[in-house]
Short mmCIF file of C-alpha atoms in Angstrom, two decimals:
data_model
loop_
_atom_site.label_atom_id
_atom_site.label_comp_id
_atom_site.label_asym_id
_atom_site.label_seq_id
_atom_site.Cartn_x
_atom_site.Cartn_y
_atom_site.Cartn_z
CA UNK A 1119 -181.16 50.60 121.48
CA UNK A 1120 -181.99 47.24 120.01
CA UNK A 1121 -178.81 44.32 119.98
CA UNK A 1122 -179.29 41.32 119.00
CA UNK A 1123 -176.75 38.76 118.69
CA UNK A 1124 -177.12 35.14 116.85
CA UNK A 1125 -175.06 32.10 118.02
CA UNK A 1126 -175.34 28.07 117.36
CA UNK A 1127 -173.68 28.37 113.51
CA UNK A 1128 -171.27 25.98 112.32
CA UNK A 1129 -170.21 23.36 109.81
CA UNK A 1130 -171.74 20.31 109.83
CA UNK A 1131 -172.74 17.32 107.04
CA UNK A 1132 -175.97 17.24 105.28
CA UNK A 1133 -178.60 16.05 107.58
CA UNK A 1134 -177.46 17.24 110.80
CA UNK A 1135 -178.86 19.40 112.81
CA UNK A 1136 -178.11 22.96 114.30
CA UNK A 1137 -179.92 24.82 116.58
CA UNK A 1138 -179.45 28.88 116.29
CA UNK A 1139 -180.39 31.10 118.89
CA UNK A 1140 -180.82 34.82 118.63
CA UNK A 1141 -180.16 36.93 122.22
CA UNK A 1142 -181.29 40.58 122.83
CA UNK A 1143 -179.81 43.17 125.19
CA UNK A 1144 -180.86 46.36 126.28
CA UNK A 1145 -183.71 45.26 125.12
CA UNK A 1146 -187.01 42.90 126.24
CA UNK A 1147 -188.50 41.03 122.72
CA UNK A 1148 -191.59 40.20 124.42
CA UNK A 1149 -194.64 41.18 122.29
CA UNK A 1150 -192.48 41.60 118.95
CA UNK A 1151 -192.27 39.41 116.39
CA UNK A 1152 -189.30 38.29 115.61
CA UNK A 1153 -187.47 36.84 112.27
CA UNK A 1154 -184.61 34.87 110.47
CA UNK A 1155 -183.56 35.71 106.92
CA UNK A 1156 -180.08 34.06 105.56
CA UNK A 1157 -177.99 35.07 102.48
CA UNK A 1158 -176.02 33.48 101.02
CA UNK A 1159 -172.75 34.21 98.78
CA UNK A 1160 -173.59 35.87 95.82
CA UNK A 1161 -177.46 35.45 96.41
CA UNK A 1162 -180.02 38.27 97.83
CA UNK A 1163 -180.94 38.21 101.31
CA UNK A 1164 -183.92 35.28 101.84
CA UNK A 1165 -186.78 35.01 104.15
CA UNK A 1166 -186.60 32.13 106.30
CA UNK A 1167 -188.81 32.03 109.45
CA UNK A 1168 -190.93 34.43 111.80
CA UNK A 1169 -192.81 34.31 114.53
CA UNK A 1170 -195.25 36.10 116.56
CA UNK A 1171 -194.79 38.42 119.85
CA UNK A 1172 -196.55 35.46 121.74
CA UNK A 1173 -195.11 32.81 119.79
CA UNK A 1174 -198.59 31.53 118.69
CA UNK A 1175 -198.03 32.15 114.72
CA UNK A 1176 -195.16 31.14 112.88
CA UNK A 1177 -194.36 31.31 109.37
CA UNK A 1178 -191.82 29.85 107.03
CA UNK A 1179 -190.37 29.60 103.45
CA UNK A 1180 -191.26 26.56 101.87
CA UNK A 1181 -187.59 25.72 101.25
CA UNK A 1182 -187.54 25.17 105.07
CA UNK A 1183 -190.79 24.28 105.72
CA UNK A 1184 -191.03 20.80 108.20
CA UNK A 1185 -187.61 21.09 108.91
CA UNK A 1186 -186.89 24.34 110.23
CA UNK A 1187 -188.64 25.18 113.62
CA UNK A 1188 -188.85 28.85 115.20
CA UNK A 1189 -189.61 29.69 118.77
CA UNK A 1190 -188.70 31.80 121.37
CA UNK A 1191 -188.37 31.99 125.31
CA UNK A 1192 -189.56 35.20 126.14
CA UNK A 1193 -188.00 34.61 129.86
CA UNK A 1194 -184.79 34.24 128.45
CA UNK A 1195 -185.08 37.09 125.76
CA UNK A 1196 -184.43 34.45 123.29
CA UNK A 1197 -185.32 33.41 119.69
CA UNK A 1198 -184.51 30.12 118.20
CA UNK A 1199 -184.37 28.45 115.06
CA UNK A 1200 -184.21 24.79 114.70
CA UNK A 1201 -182.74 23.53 111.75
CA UNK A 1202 -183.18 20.12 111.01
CA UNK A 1203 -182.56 17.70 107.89
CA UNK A 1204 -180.05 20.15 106.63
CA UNK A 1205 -178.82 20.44 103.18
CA UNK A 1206 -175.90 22.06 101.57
CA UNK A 1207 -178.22 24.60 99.79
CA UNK A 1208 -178.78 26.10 103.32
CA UNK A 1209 -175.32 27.32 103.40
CA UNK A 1210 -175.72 31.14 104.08
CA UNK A 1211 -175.06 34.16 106.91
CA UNK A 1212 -177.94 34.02 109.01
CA UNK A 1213 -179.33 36.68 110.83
CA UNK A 1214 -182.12 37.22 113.22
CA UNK A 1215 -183.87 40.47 113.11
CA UNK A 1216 -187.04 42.50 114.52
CA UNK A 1217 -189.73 43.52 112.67
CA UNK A 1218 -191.08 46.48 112.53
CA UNK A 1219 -193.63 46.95 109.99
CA UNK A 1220 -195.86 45.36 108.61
CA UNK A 1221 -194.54 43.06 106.28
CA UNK A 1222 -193.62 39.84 107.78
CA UNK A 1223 -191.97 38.22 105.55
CA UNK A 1224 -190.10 41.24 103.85
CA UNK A 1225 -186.37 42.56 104.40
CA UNK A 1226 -187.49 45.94 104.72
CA UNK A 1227 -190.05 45.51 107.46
CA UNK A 1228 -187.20 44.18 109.84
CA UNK A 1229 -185.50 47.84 111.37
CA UNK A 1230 -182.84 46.18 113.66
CA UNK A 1231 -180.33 43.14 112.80
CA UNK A 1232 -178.10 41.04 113.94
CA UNK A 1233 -174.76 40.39 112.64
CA UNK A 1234 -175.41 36.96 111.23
CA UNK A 1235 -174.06 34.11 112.10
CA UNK A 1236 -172.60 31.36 109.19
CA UNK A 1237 -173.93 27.88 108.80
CA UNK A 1238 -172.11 25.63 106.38
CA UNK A 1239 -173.68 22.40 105.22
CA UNK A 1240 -171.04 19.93 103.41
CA UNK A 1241 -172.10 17.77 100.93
#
């Protein structure tokens, strides 16, 4: 069974940074790709990042696009999201997730999740 678990959220002021990192057990992510969607209160949940099994293609929403950076440490069993330049509309749950079809930027196409982890950016 797949378990992932995000860490690195927090509250911070608008144009810090925060890194998030995404941890699988039971589990080896290597040749997967991997995402980051966020949702926020009263909003749908919102594609924010993927990346390839080999972490040679990456992908973002333009809301985060040049200051968000995914990667991943395969070694580790890792996925990380750094979130630069941040802003207080990036306040949201986020949550890390494998995909597992064939849409990579879509909800559906993700089969396991983590339970989200909440970034607050103050104004």
């Amino acid at each position: 069974q797949v378990k992932l678990a995000e860490s690195g959220g927090g509250l911070v002021q608008a144009g810090a940074s925060l890194r998030l990192s995404c941890a699988a057990s039971e589990f080896h992510l290597s040749g997967y790709a991997m995402g980051w969607f966020r949702q926020a209160p009263g909003k749908e949940r919102e594609f924010v990042s993927r990346i390839s099994g080999d972490g040679s293609i990456t992908d973002y929403a333009d809301s985060v696009k040049g200051r968000f950076t995914i990667f991943r440490d395969n070694a580790k069993n890792t996925v990380y999201l750094q979130m630069n330049s941040l802003k207080p509309e990036d306040t949201a749950i986020y949550y890390c997730a494998l995909q597992t079809g064939l849409g990579p930027m879509t909800a559906a196409d993700y089969r396991y999740w983590g339970q989200g982890t909440q970034v607050t950016v103050s104004s």
